[in-house]
GROMACS .gro file of C-alpha atoms in nm:
model
  198
    1MET     CA    1  -1.786   0.916   7.401
    2ARG     CA    2  -1.771   1.101   7.071
    3GLN     CA    3  -1.542   1.398   7.033
    4PHE     CA    4  -1.509   1.667   6.770
    5VAL     CA    5  -1.207   1.892   6.724
    6LEU     CA    6  -1.292   2.209   6.533
    7ILE     CA    7  -1.008   2.431   6.411
    8ALA     CA    8  -1.095   2.801   6.416
    9HIS     CA    9  -0.828   2.984   6.218
   10ASP     CA   10  -0.980   3.334   6.228
   11VAL     CA   11  -1.185   3.357   6.549
   12PRO     CA   12  -1.039   3.626   6.779
   13THR     CA   13  -0.861   3.511   7.094
   14THR     CA   14  -1.018   3.802   7.282
   15PRO     CA   15  -1.391   3.858   7.347
   16ASP     CA   16  -1.388   4.190   7.161
   17PHE     CA   17  -1.633   4.097   6.887
   18SER     CA   18  -1.997   4.168   6.827
   19LEU     CA   19  -2.260   3.898   6.842
   20ASP     CA   20  -2.422   4.086   6.553
   21ASP     CA   21  -2.125   4.023   6.318
   22LEU     CA   22  -2.032   3.659   6.365
   23ALA     CA   23  -1.961   3.603   5.995
   24GLY     CA   24  -1.726   3.901   5.962
   25GLY     CA   25  -1.560   4.049   6.267
   26ALA     CA   26  -1.569   3.720   6.459
   27GLY     CA   27  -1.387   3.516   6.194
   28ARG     CA   28  -1.677   3.300   6.071
   29LEU     CA   29  -1.775   3.210   6.423
   30ASP     CA   30  -2.128   3.169   6.284
   31ALA     CA   31  -2.026   2.853   6.096
   32LEU     CA   32  -1.832   2.718   6.393
   33CYS     CA   33  -2.130   2.779   6.624
   34ARG     CA   34  -2.345   2.575   6.387
   35SER     CA   35  -2.089   2.296   6.419
   36ILE     CA   36  -2.083   2.315   6.799
   37THR     CA   37  -2.462   2.306   6.805
   38ALA     CA   38  -2.477   2.015   6.558
   39SER     CA   39  -2.243   1.814   6.778
   40PHE     CA   40  -2.476   1.836   7.080
   41VAL     CA   41  -2.835   1.933   7.008
   42THR     CA   42  -3.109   1.679   6.942
   43SER     CA   43  -3.477   1.752   6.895
   44HIS     CA   44  -3.551   1.773   7.267
   45GLY     CA   45  -3.217   1.763   7.442
   46ILE     CA   46  -2.839   1.750   7.447
   47ARG     CA   47  -2.614   1.457   7.369
   48ASP     CA   48  -2.439   1.390   7.698
   49ASN     CA   49  -2.179   1.155   7.546
   50VAL     CA   50  -2.009   1.425   7.336
   51ARG     CA   51  -1.716   1.660   7.389
   52THR     CA   52  -1.633   1.930   7.136
   53HIS     CA   53  -1.304   2.118   7.134
   54LEU     CA   54  -1.282   2.455   6.959
   55ILE     CA   55  -0.918   2.540   6.880
   56VAL     CA   56  -0.889   2.918   6.855
   57GLN     CA   57  -0.593   3.034   6.643
   58ASP     CA   58  -0.378   2.747   6.771
   59GLU     CA   59  -0.351   2.926   7.108
   60LEU     CA   60  -0.662   2.845   7.310
   61THR     CA   61  -0.894   2.547   7.333
   62ILE     CA   62  -1.253   2.580   7.449
   63THR     CA   63  -1.393   2.241   7.547
   64PHE     CA   64  -1.768   2.179   7.568
   65ASP     CA   65  -1.876   1.868   7.764
   66GLY     CA   66  -2.230   1.749   7.697
   67SER     CA   67  -2.261   1.571   8.032
   68GLU     CA   68  -2.244   1.906   8.215
   69LEU     CA   69  -2.330   2.162   7.949
   70ARG     CA   70  -2.606   2.414   8.027
   71ARG     CA   71  -2.774   2.690   7.829
   72LEU     CA   72  -2.675   2.563   7.483
   73ASN     CA   73  -2.957   2.661   7.250
   74PRO     CA   74  -2.991   2.575   6.880
   75ASP     CA   75  -2.899   2.920   6.753
   76GLU     CA   76  -2.568   3.076   6.654
   77ARG     CA   77  -2.595   3.384   6.873
   78SER     CA   78  -2.639   3.207   7.208
   79THR     CA   79  -2.359   2.961   7.124
   80ALA     CA   80  -2.134   3.253   7.026
   81ALA     CA   81  -2.218   3.414   7.361
   82LEU     CA   82  -2.086   3.102   7.537
   83VAL     CA   83  -1.766   3.121   7.331
   84ARG     CA   84  -1.726   3.491   7.409
   85LYS     CA   85  -1.785   3.427   7.781
   86ALA     CA   86  -1.516   3.158   7.774
   87LEU     CA   87  -1.272   3.401   7.610
   88GLU     CA   88  -1.349   3.659   7.881
   89HIS     CA   89  -1.199   3.410   8.129
   90ARG     CA   90  -0.882   3.330   7.932
   91GLU     CA   91  -0.660   3.494   8.196
   92ASP     CA   92  -0.795   3.244   8.452
   93ALA     CA   93  -0.641   2.953   8.258
   94ILE     CA   94  -0.298   2.897   8.412
   95GLY     CA   95  -0.059   2.631   8.287
   96ALA     CA   96  -0.246   2.303   8.248
   97LEU     CA   97  -0.534   2.425   8.464
   98PRO     CA   98  -0.838   2.542   8.266
   99ALA     CA   99  -1.066   2.833   8.328
  100GLU     CA  100  -1.423   2.718   8.395
  101PRO     CA  101  -1.649   3.003   8.284
  102SER     CA  102  -1.975   2.808   8.298
  103PRO     CA  103  -2.100   2.450   8.352
  104GLY     CA  104  -1.962   2.211   8.093
  105ILE     CA  105  -1.720   2.463   7.940
  106GLU     CA  106  -1.346   2.483   8.001
  107LEU     CA  107  -1.084   2.704   7.839
  108TYR     CA  108  -0.726   2.580   7.813
  109ARG     CA  109  -0.409   2.762   7.708
  110ARG     CA  110  -0.312   2.506   7.448
  111GLY     CA  111  -0.329   2.475   7.072
  112PHE     CA  112  -0.410   2.202   6.824
  113GLU     CA  113  -0.118   1.965   6.879
  114ALA     CA  114  -0.135   1.981   7.259
  115THR     CA  115  -0.511   1.925   7.252
  116LEU     CA  116  -0.476   1.618   7.031
  117GLU     CA  117  -0.204   1.484   7.259
  118ALA     CA  118  -0.430   1.535   7.562
  119ILE     CA  119  -0.726   1.344   7.416
  120ALA     CA  120  -0.568   1.092   7.175
  121ALA     CA  121  -0.583   0.809   7.428
  122ASP     CA  122  -0.964   0.845   7.443
  123GLY     CA  123  -1.019   0.683   7.102
  124PRO     CA  124  -0.914   0.675   6.738
  125VAL     CA  125  -0.835   1.012   6.580
  126VAL     CA  126  -1.032   1.044   6.256
  127GLN     CA  127  -0.969   1.321   6.005
  128LEU     CA  128  -1.279   1.404   5.803
  129HIS     CA  129  -1.146   1.482   5.456
  130GLU     CA  130  -1.269   1.472   5.099
  131ASP     CA  131  -0.979   1.244   5.001
  132GLY     CA  132  -1.037   0.992   5.280
  133ASP     CA  133  -1.170   0.637   5.259
  134ALA     CA  134  -1.546   0.592   5.249
  135VAL     CA  135  -1.695   0.580   5.599
  136VAL     CA  136  -1.867   0.250   5.519
  137ASP     CA  137  -1.519   0.095   5.483
  138ALA     CA  138  -1.391   0.241   5.812
  139ASP     CA  139  -1.294   0.015   6.101
  140GLY     CA  140  -1.301   0.071   6.474
  141LEU     CA  141  -1.504   0.387   6.515
  142GLU     CA  142  -1.560   0.324   6.886
  143ASP     CA  143  -1.524   0.651   7.079
  144PRO     CA  144  -1.402   0.845   6.774
  145ILE     CA  145  -1.228   1.182   6.781
  146PHE     CA  146  -1.328   1.358   6.458
  147VAL     CA  147  -1.105   1.644   6.339
  148LEU     CA  148  -1.250   1.913   6.110
  149SER     CA  149  -1.126   2.245   5.981
  150ASP     CA  150  -1.331   2.560   5.941
  151HIS     CA  151  -1.385   2.731   5.604
  152HIS     CA  152  -1.007   2.712   5.546
  153ASP     CA  153  -0.816   2.399   5.449
  154PHE     CA  154  -0.585   2.245   5.707
  155THR     CA  155  -0.255   2.434   5.713
  156ALA     CA  156   0.074   2.260   5.635
  157GLU     CA  157   0.156   2.259   6.008
  158GLU     CA  158  -0.184   2.110   6.095
  159GLU     CA  159  -0.135   1.841   5.830
  160ARG     CA  160   0.205   1.763   5.986
  161VAL     CA  161   0.040   1.721   6.328
  162LEU     CA  162  -0.235   1.507   6.180
  163GLU     CA  163   0.014   1.280   6.003
  164GLY     CA  164   0.149   1.174   6.339
  165ALA     CA  165  -0.187   1.152   6.516
  166VAL     CA  166  -0.452   1.029   6.273
  167ASP     CA  167  -0.564   0.667   6.284
  168GLN     CA  168  -0.802   0.701   5.987
  169ARG     CA  169  -0.889   0.955   5.721
  170ILE     CA  170  -1.247   0.919   5.604
  171ARG     CA  171  -1.509   1.089   5.390
  172LEU     CA  172  -1.879   1.076   5.466
  173GLY     CA  173  -2.016   1.082   5.114
  174PRO     CA  174  -1.962   1.186   4.753
  175GLU     CA  175  -2.042   1.555   4.811
  176LEU     CA  176  -1.837   1.809   5.005
  177LEU     CA  177  -2.021   1.906   5.323
  178HIS     CA  178  -2.001   2.198   5.559
  179ALA     CA  179  -1.855   2.103   5.897
  180ASP     CA  180  -2.193   2.116   6.074
  181GLN     CA  181  -2.345   1.890   5.808
  182ALA     CA  182  -2.054   1.648   5.837
  183ILE     CA  183  -2.106   1.631   6.213
  184THR     CA  184  -2.475   1.551   6.165
  185VAL     CA  185  -2.394   1.277   5.913
  186ALA     CA  186  -2.125   1.132   6.141
  187HIS     CA  187  -2.370   1.120   6.431
  188HIS     CA  188  -2.632   0.953   6.211
  189TYR     CA  189  -2.382   0.695   6.089
  190LEU     CA  190  -2.281   0.607   6.445
  191ASP     CA  191  -2.637   0.623   6.582
  192THR     CA  192  -2.747   0.365   6.324
  193ASP     CA  193  -2.442   0.136   6.353
  194GLY     CA  194  -2.338   0.219   5.999
  195TYR     CA  195  -2.695   0.245   5.868
  196GLU     CA  196  -2.775  -0.107   5.993
  197ARG     CA  197  -3.015  -0.012   6.276
  198PHE     CA  198  -3.299   0.240   6.273
   0.00000   0.00000   0.00000
């Protein structure tokens, strides 16, 4: 299992945004939808061994599970529609019980720290960061949990949480990448056993 944790600092916690203004009124949901899509979509299918967690303003977590996910298309608008539908069901999430708005999607009332605590036992927590060690020098990337921020840097509070949770801090190359590009490179690195198998 590969997991991606995407921090969405500006995405609204309510579904009151237009699918025609994902870059503005929806808090750069366009970029986050590209990241969600990159984590799952292949040329002719969906990666079923992936879970992606979208942390919305440190209040809600929308989890996408590739083994059950349906109707994820490789475009920002349809992915944003899935996010909006999940937010429409936020009142159905009670305590630790998630809302289940559609197959393969759950919405939890928990933020970044609680989400990391819930999934940390699944594998090593890996912060993708420009100041990290080169991925080719990384050890133990079995079942990794990659943590990425949106167009904002990690906040001081998020860095505090990461300090206590991160097993490795890595970079994927010499150039800074957008989150969706980083996800694609991370998949390629793992798919090829560190560029050893094609």
